[in-house]
Amino acid sequence: MRFEDYIKNVPDFPIPGIQFKDITTLIADPAAFKAAVDELALFAREKQAELVVGPDARGFIVGSAVAYAAGLGFIPVRKPGKLPRETISYDYDLEYGKNTLCMHKDAVKPGQKVVIIDDLLATGGTMDATIKLIQGAGGIVVGLGFLIELVDLNGRGRFQNLPVRTLIRY
Ligand code: AMP
């Protein structure tokens, strides 16, 4: 499966200079969506993950499908003000703009092994924040999985002690 054939590149979205990788065309195709999810679910099982965590918002789409396919539960990491119960939070920089991510304080149990799934690895800021949240709750991050990796931004270099699986590299 050539996953890259299912991704649309959108120049200058949402601001000039960004080459936005649109995954909606991949997840709209049943065979490509299934193959991508199955590959990341295999990665989660290989790493013996007990839980999948996915960041707002495209991490919900990919991460929850991966969790289902791997037979695991899914924990959403969300923007502030969205989760109804007590949360822990972390601030970070995006490729474009700034963000804060939150997770329910009791979502990850101490010692639980977690794989984090998102649509795209750029600078790694989102992953770094998500890892901090999971570790803050006492969880153990055992792997990071993505549909897409923007290699030039070297997000992978920030996580040299962690297995990182990506299906498409630009
Ligand atoms: P980063 O934190 O820099 O690794 O950025 C990753 C997050 O930002 C992911 O959740 C992506 O959804 C989004 N993102 C960053 N850059 C792009 C891009 N060029 N195209 C699509 N999404 C992007």
PDB file of C-alpha atoms and ligand atoms in Angstrom:
ATOM      1  CA  MET A   1       0.000   0.000   0.000  1.00  0.00           C
ATOM      2  CA  ARG A   2       1.462   3.365  -1.077  1.00  0.00           C
ATOM      3  CA  PHE A   3      -0.053   5.468   1.711  1.00  0.00           C
ATOM      4  CA  GLU A   4       1.432   8.688   0.302  1.00  0.00           C
ATOM      5  CA  ASP A   5      -0.871   8.392  -2.739  1.00  0.00           C
ATOM      6  CA  TYR A   6      -3.808   9.056  -0.381  1.00  0.00           C
ATOM      7  CA  ILE A   7      -2.428  12.278   1.185  1.00  0.00           C
ATOM      8  CA  LYS A   8      -3.187  15.712  -0.284  1.00  0.00           C
ATOM      9  CA  ASN A   9      -0.563  18.445   0.134  1.00  0.00           C
ATOM     10  CA  VAL A  10      -2.168  21.877   0.661  1.00  0.00           C
ATOM     11  CA  PRO A  11       0.320  24.768   0.264  1.00  0.00           C
ATOM     12  CA  ASP A  12      -0.005  27.795   2.570  1.00  0.00           C
ATOM     13  CA  PHE A  13      -2.623  26.328   4.941  1.00  0.00           C
ATOM     14  CA  PRO A  14      -3.486  27.484   7.581  1.00  0.00           C
ATOM     15  CA  ILE A  15      -0.846  30.230   7.133  1.00  0.00           C
ATOM     16  CA  PRO A  16       1.654  31.092   4.352  1.00  0.00           C
ATOM     17  CA  GLY A  17       4.706  28.814   4.254  1.00  0.00           C
ATOM     18  CA  ILE A  18       3.051  25.701   5.746  1.00  0.00           C
ATOM     19  CA  GLN A  19       2.702  22.632   3.513  1.00  0.00           C
ATOM     20  CA  PHE A  20      -0.378  21.120   5.167  1.00  0.00           C
ATOM     21  CA  LYS A  21      -0.694  17.353   4.843  1.00  0.00           C
ATOM     22  CA  ASP A  22      -4.389  16.531   4.533  1.00  0.00           C
ATOM     23  CA  ILE A  23      -5.149  13.020   5.825  1.00  0.00           C
ATOM     24  CA  THR A  24      -8.923  13.246   5.221  1.00  0.00           C
ATOM     25  CA  THR A  25      -8.412  11.653   1.793  1.00  0.00           C
ATOM     26  CA  LEU A  26      -6.593   8.689   3.360  1.00  0.00           C
ATOM     27  CA  ILE A  27      -9.174   8.039   6.072  1.00  0.00           C
ATOM     28  CA  ALA A  28     -11.989   8.373   3.491  1.00  0.00           C
ATOM     29  CA  ASP A  29     -10.616   5.362   1.624  1.00  0.00           C
ATOM     30  CA  PRO A  30     -11.657   2.134   3.396  1.00  0.00           C
ATOM     31  CA  ALA A  31      -8.679   0.035   2.252  1.00  0.00           C
ATOM     32  CA  ALA A  32      -6.059   2.705   2.966  1.00  0.00           C
ATOM     33  CA  PHE A  33      -7.623   3.583   6.346  1.00  0.00           C
ATOM     34  CA  LYS A  34      -7.781  -0.073   7.387  1.00  0.00           C
ATOM     35  CA  ALA A  35      -4.207  -0.832   6.246  1.00  0.00           C
ATOM     36  CA  ALA A  36      -2.819   2.248   8.034  1.00  0.00           C
ATOM     37  CA  VAL A  37      -4.732   1.536  11.255  1.00  0.00           C
ATOM     38  CA  ASP A  38      -3.780  -2.165  11.197  1.00  0.00           C
ATOM     39  CA  GLU A  39      -0.090  -1.318  10.807  1.00  0.00           C
ATOM     40  CA  LEU A  40      -0.123   1.087  13.756  1.00  0.00           C
ATOM     41  CA  ALA A  41      -2.196  -1.381  15.819  1.00  0.00           C
ATOM     42  CA  LEU A  42       0.450  -4.054  15.157  1.00  0.00           C
ATOM     43  CA  PHE A  43       3.068  -1.590  16.412  1.00  0.00           C
ATOM     44  CA  ALA A  44       1.019  -0.958  19.591  1.00  0.00           C
ATOM     45  CA  ARG A  45       0.726  -4.715  20.207  1.00  0.00           C
ATOM     46  CA  GLU A  46       4.447  -5.279  19.511  1.00  0.00           C
ATOM     47  CA  LYS A  47       5.254  -2.676  22.154  1.00  0.00           C
ATOM     48  CA  GLN A  48       2.851  -4.443  24.562  1.00  0.00           C
ATOM     49  CA  ALA A  49       0.899  -1.241  25.092  1.00  0.00           C
ATOM     50  CA  GLU A  50      -2.013  -1.391  27.543  1.00  0.00           C
ATOM     51  CA  LEU A  51      -3.539   1.898  26.406  1.00  0.00           C
ATOM     52  CA  VAL A  52      -3.539   4.253  23.399  1.00  0.00           C
ATOM     53  CA  VAL A  53      -3.396   8.010  23.936  1.00  0.00           C
ATOM     54  CA  GLY A  54      -4.239  10.425  21.092  1.00  0.00           C
ATOM     55  CA  PRO A  55      -3.968  14.227  21.015  1.00  0.00           C
ATOM     56  CA  ASP A  56      -6.664  16.661  19.827  1.00  0.00           C
ATOM     57  CA  ALA A  57      -7.947  16.472  17.122  1.00  0.00           C
ATOM     58  CA  ARG A  58      -6.691  14.207  14.350  1.00  0.00           C
ATOM     59  CA  GLY A  59      -5.046  12.018  16.985  1.00  0.00           C
ATOM     60  CA  PHE A  60      -8.621  11.126  18.058  1.00  0.00           C
ATOM     61  CA  ILE A  61      -9.473   9.823  14.586  1.00  0.00           C
ATOM     62  CA  VAL A  62      -6.357   7.721  14.088  1.00  0.00           C
ATOM     63  CA  GLY A  63      -5.699   6.865  17.737  1.00  0.00           C
ATOM     64  CA  SER A  64      -9.180   5.600  18.593  1.00  0.00           C
ATOM     65  CA  ALA A  65      -9.234   3.407  15.467  1.00  0.00           C
ATOM     66  CA  VAL A  66      -5.797   2.013  16.361  1.00  0.00           C
ATOM     67  CA  ALA A  67      -6.928   1.353  19.950  1.00  0.00           C
ATOM     68  CA  TYR A  68     -10.007  -0.524  18.698  1.00  0.00           C
ATOM     69  CA  ALA A  69      -7.971  -2.594  16.232  1.00  0.00           C
ATOM     70  CA  ALA A  70      -5.379  -3.429  18.896  1.00  0.00           C
ATOM     71  CA  GLY A  71      -8.063  -4.338  21.453  1.00  0.00           C
ATOM     72  CA  LEU A  72      -7.046  -1.488  23.772  1.00  0.00           C
ATOM     73  CA  GLY A  73      -8.712   1.468  25.460  1.00  0.00           C
ATOM     74  CA  PHE A  74      -8.298   5.040  24.188  1.00  0.00           C
ATOM     75  CA  ILE A  75      -7.514   8.200  26.180  1.00  0.00           C
ATOM     76  CA  PRO A  76      -8.054  11.626  24.585  1.00  0.00           C
ATOM     77  CA  VAL A  77      -5.615  14.466  25.239  1.00  0.00           C
ATOM     78  CA  ARG A  78      -7.553  17.682  24.661  1.00  0.00           C
ATOM     79  CA  LYS A  79      -7.359  21.444  24.385  1.00  0.00           C
ATOM     80  CA  PRO A  80      -8.202  23.351  27.601  1.00  0.00           C
ATOM     81  CA  GLY A  81     -11.804  23.541  28.789  1.00  0.00           C
ATOM     82  CA  LYS A  82     -13.008  20.407  26.989  1.00  0.00           C
ATOM     83  CA  LEU A  83     -12.548  17.634  29.549  1.00  0.00           C
ATOM     84  CA  PRO A  84     -15.224  17.642  32.271  1.00  0.00           C
ATOM     85  CA  ARG A  85     -13.280  16.267  35.253  1.00  0.00           C
ATOM     86  CA  GLU A  86     -10.017  17.186  37.004  1.00  0.00           C
ATOM     87  CA  THR A  87      -7.156  17.526  34.507  1.00  0.00           C
ATOM     88  CA  ILE A  88      -3.389  17.939  34.335  1.00  0.00           C
ATOM     89  CA  SER A  89      -2.081  20.337  31.645  1.00  0.00           C
ATOM     90  CA  TYR A  90       1.091  21.217  29.694  1.00  0.00           C
ATOM     91  CA  ASP A  91       2.008  24.215  27.454  1.00  0.00           C
ATOM     92  CA  TYR A  92       4.069  23.869  24.250  1.00  0.00           C
ATOM     93  CA  ASP A  93       4.927  25.410  20.836  1.00  0.00           C
ATOM     94  CA  LEU A  94       3.442  24.156  17.533  1.00  0.00           C
ATOM     95  CA  GLU A  95       4.943  24.339  14.024  1.00  0.00           C
ATOM     96  CA  TYR A  96       2.405  27.180  13.758  1.00  0.00           C
ATOM     97  CA  GLY A  97       1.302  28.916  16.999  1.00  0.00           C
ATOM     98  CA  LYS A  98       1.121  27.805  20.629  1.00  0.00           C
ATOM     99  CA  ASN A  99      -1.050  25.286  22.435  1.00  0.00           C
ATOM    100  CA  THR A 100      -1.942  23.766  25.801  1.00  0.00           C
ATOM    101  CA  LEU A 101      -2.940  20.134  26.164  1.00  0.00           C
ATOM    102  CA  CYS A 102      -4.888  18.544  29.024  1.00  0.00           C
ATOM    103  CA  MET A 103      -5.637  14.990  30.150  1.00  0.00           C
ATOM    104  CA  HIS A 104      -7.923  13.654  32.852  1.00  0.00           C
ATOM    105  CA  LYS A 105      -5.784  13.264  35.956  1.00  0.00           C
ATOM    106  CA  ASP A 106      -6.897   9.659  36.517  1.00  0.00           C
ATOM    107  CA  ALA A 107      -6.902   8.555  32.842  1.00  0.00           C
ATOM    108  CA  VAL A 108      -3.528   6.805  32.913  1.00  0.00           C
ATOM    109  CA  LYS A 109      -2.718   4.608  35.912  1.00  0.00           C
ATOM    110  CA  PRO A 110       0.809   4.503  37.388  1.00  0.00           C
ATOM    111  CA  GLY A 111       2.909   1.869  35.593  1.00  0.00           C
ATOM    112  CA  GLN A 112       0.560   1.528  32.598  1.00  0.00           C
ATOM    113  CA  LYS A 113       2.294   1.124  29.222  1.00  0.00           C
ATOM    114  CA  VAL A 114       1.085   3.643  26.667  1.00  0.00           C
ATOM    115  CA  VAL A 115       1.490   4.087  22.912  1.00  0.00           C
ATOM    116  CA  ILE A 116       0.760   7.600  21.629  1.00  0.00           C
ATOM    117  CA  ILE A 117      -0.813   7.897  18.168  1.00  0.00           C
ATOM    118  CA  ASP A 118      -1.200  11.065  16.084  1.00  0.00           C
ATOM    119  CA  ASP A 119      -1.659  11.898  12.416  1.00  0.00           C
ATOM    120  CA  LEU A 120       1.648  13.702  11.903  1.00  0.00           C
ATOM    121  CA  LEU A 121       5.051  14.233  13.531  1.00  0.00           C
ATOM    122  CA  ALA A 122       6.451  17.706  12.776  1.00  0.00           C
ATOM    123  CA  THR A 123       8.637  19.399  15.439  1.00  0.00           C
ATOM    124  CA  GLY A 124       7.562  16.864  18.082  1.00  0.00           C
ATOM    125  CA  GLY A 125       6.180  19.561  20.408  1.00  0.00           C
ATOM    126  CA  THR A 126       2.750  17.925  20.590  1.00  0.00           C
ATOM    127  CA  MET A 127       4.323  14.540  21.381  1.00  0.00           C
ATOM    128  CA  ASP A 128       6.654  16.035  23.967  1.00  0.00           C
ATOM    129  CA  ALA A 129       3.677  17.634  25.753  1.00  0.00           C
ATOM    130  CA  THR A 130       1.670  14.403  25.546  1.00  0.00           C
ATOM    131  CA  ILE A 131       4.601  12.383  26.914  1.00  0.00           C
ATOM    132  CA  LYS A 132       4.936  14.868  29.805  1.00  0.00           C
ATOM    133  CA  LEU A 133       1.223  14.458  30.637  1.00  0.00           C
ATOM    134  CA  ILE A 134       1.451  10.644  30.614  1.00  0.00           C
ATOM    135  CA  GLN A 135       4.642  10.597  32.668  1.00  0.00           C
ATOM    136  CA  GLY A 136       3.097  13.128  35.065  1.00  0.00           C
ATOM    137  CA  ALA A 137       0.318  10.597  35.677  1.00  0.00           C
ATOM    138  CA  GLY A 138       2.912   7.820  36.240  1.00  0.00           C
ATOM    139  CA  GLY A 139       2.425   6.097  32.882  1.00  0.00           C
ATOM    140  CA  ILE A 140       5.240   4.587  30.782  1.00  0.00           C
ATOM    141  CA  VAL A 141       5.398   5.646  27.122  1.00  0.00           C
ATOM    142  CA  VAL A 142       6.506   2.595  25.095  1.00  0.00           C
ATOM    143  CA  GLY A 143       6.123   3.957  21.555  1.00  0.00           C
ATOM    144  CA  LEU A 144       4.980   6.743  19.232  1.00  0.00           C
ATOM    145  CA  GLY A 145       3.035   6.039  16.020  1.00  0.00           C
ATOM    146  CA  PHE A 146       2.079   8.396  13.182  1.00  0.00           C
ATOM    147  CA  LEU A 147       0.666   8.308   9.682  1.00  0.00           C
ATOM    148  CA  ILE A 148       3.129  11.001   8.547  1.00  0.00           C
ATOM    149  CA  GLU A 149       6.603  12.243   9.512  1.00  0.00           C
ATOM    150  CA  LEU A 150       8.049  15.570   8.295  1.00  0.00           C
ATOM    151  CA  VAL A 151      11.642  14.373   8.361  1.00  0.00           C
ATOM    152  CA  ASP A 152      13.349  17.777   7.939  1.00  0.00           C
ATOM    153  CA  LEU A 153      11.845  19.046  11.222  1.00  0.00           C
ATOM    154  CA  ASN A 154      13.571  16.140  13.040  1.00  0.00           C
ATOM    155  CA  GLY A 155      10.846  15.568  15.619  1.00  0.00           C
ATOM    156  CA  ARG A 156      12.184  11.999  15.857  1.00  0.00           C
ATOM    157  CA  GLY A 157      15.496  13.369  17.184  1.00  0.00           C
ATOM    158  CA  ARG A 158      13.719  14.484  20.378  1.00  0.00           C
ATOM    159  CA  PHE A 159      12.654  10.924  21.187  1.00  0.00           C
ATOM    160  CA  GLN A 160      15.812   8.920  20.590  1.00  0.00           C
ATOM    161  CA  ASN A 161      15.110   6.540  23.480  1.00  0.00           C
ATOM    162  CA  LEU A 162      11.609   5.691  22.153  1.00  0.00           C
ATOM    163  CA  PRO A 163      10.453   3.487  19.256  1.00  0.00           C
ATOM    164  CA  VAL A 164       8.848   5.751  16.612  1.00  0.00           C
ATOM    165  CA  ARG A 165       6.779   4.217  13.778  1.00  0.00           C
ATOM    166  CA  THR A 166       5.707   6.360  10.795  1.00  0.00           C
ATOM    167  CA  LEU A 167       3.974   5.155   7.630  1.00  0.00           C
ATOM    168  CA  ILE A 168       4.785   8.094   5.297  1.00  0.00           C
ATOM    169  CA  ARG A 169       7.907  10.274   5.343  1.00  0.00           C
ATOM    170  CA  TYR A 170       8.295  13.663   3.605  1.00  0.00           C
TER     171      TYR A 170
HETATM  172  P1  AMP B   1       4.395  19.133  16.116  1.00  0.00           P
HETATM  173  O1  AMP B   1       3.907  19.351  17.504  1.00  0.00           O
HETATM  174  O2  AMP B   1       5.220  20.283  15.599  1.00  0.00           O
HETATM  175  O3  AMP B   1       5.079  17.807  15.924  1.00  0.00           O
HETATM  176  O4  AMP B   1       3.106  19.153  15.188  1.00  0.00           O
HETATM  177  C1  AMP B   1       2.296  18.045  15.086  1.00  0.00           C
HETATM  178  C2  AMP B   1       0.841  18.396  15.193  1.00  0.00           C
HETATM  179  O5  AMP B   1       0.507  19.528  14.415  1.00  0.00           O
HETATM  180  C3  AMP B   1       0.032  17.245  14.690  1.00  0.00           C
HETATM  181  O6  AMP B   1      -1.023  17.026  15.627  1.00  0.00           O
HETATM  182  C4  AMP B   1      -0.491  17.686  13.344  1.00  0.00           C
HETATM  183  O7  AMP B   1      -1.854  17.425  13.249  1.00  0.00           O
HETATM  184  C5  AMP B   1      -0.232  19.187  13.260  1.00  0.00           C
HETATM  185  N1  AMP B   1       0.610  19.574  12.120  1.00  0.00           N
HETATM  186  C6  AMP B   1       1.830  20.162  12.185  1.00  0.00           C
HETATM  187  N2  AMP B   1       2.330  20.410  10.991  1.00  0.00           N
HETATM  188  C7  AMP B   1       1.427  19.969  10.091  1.00  0.00           C
HETATM  189  C8  AMP B   1       1.371  19.919   8.660  1.00  0.00           C
HETATM  190  N3  AMP B   1       2.363  20.389   7.899  1.00  0.00           N
HETATM  191  N4  AMP B   1       0.277  19.367   8.082  1.00  0.00           N
HETATM  192  C9  AMP B   1      -0.731  18.869   8.859  1.00  0.00           C
HETATM  193  N5  AMP B   1      -0.741  18.893  10.196  1.00  0.00           N
HETATM  194  C10 AMP B   1       0.316  19.434  10.817  1.00  0.00           C
END
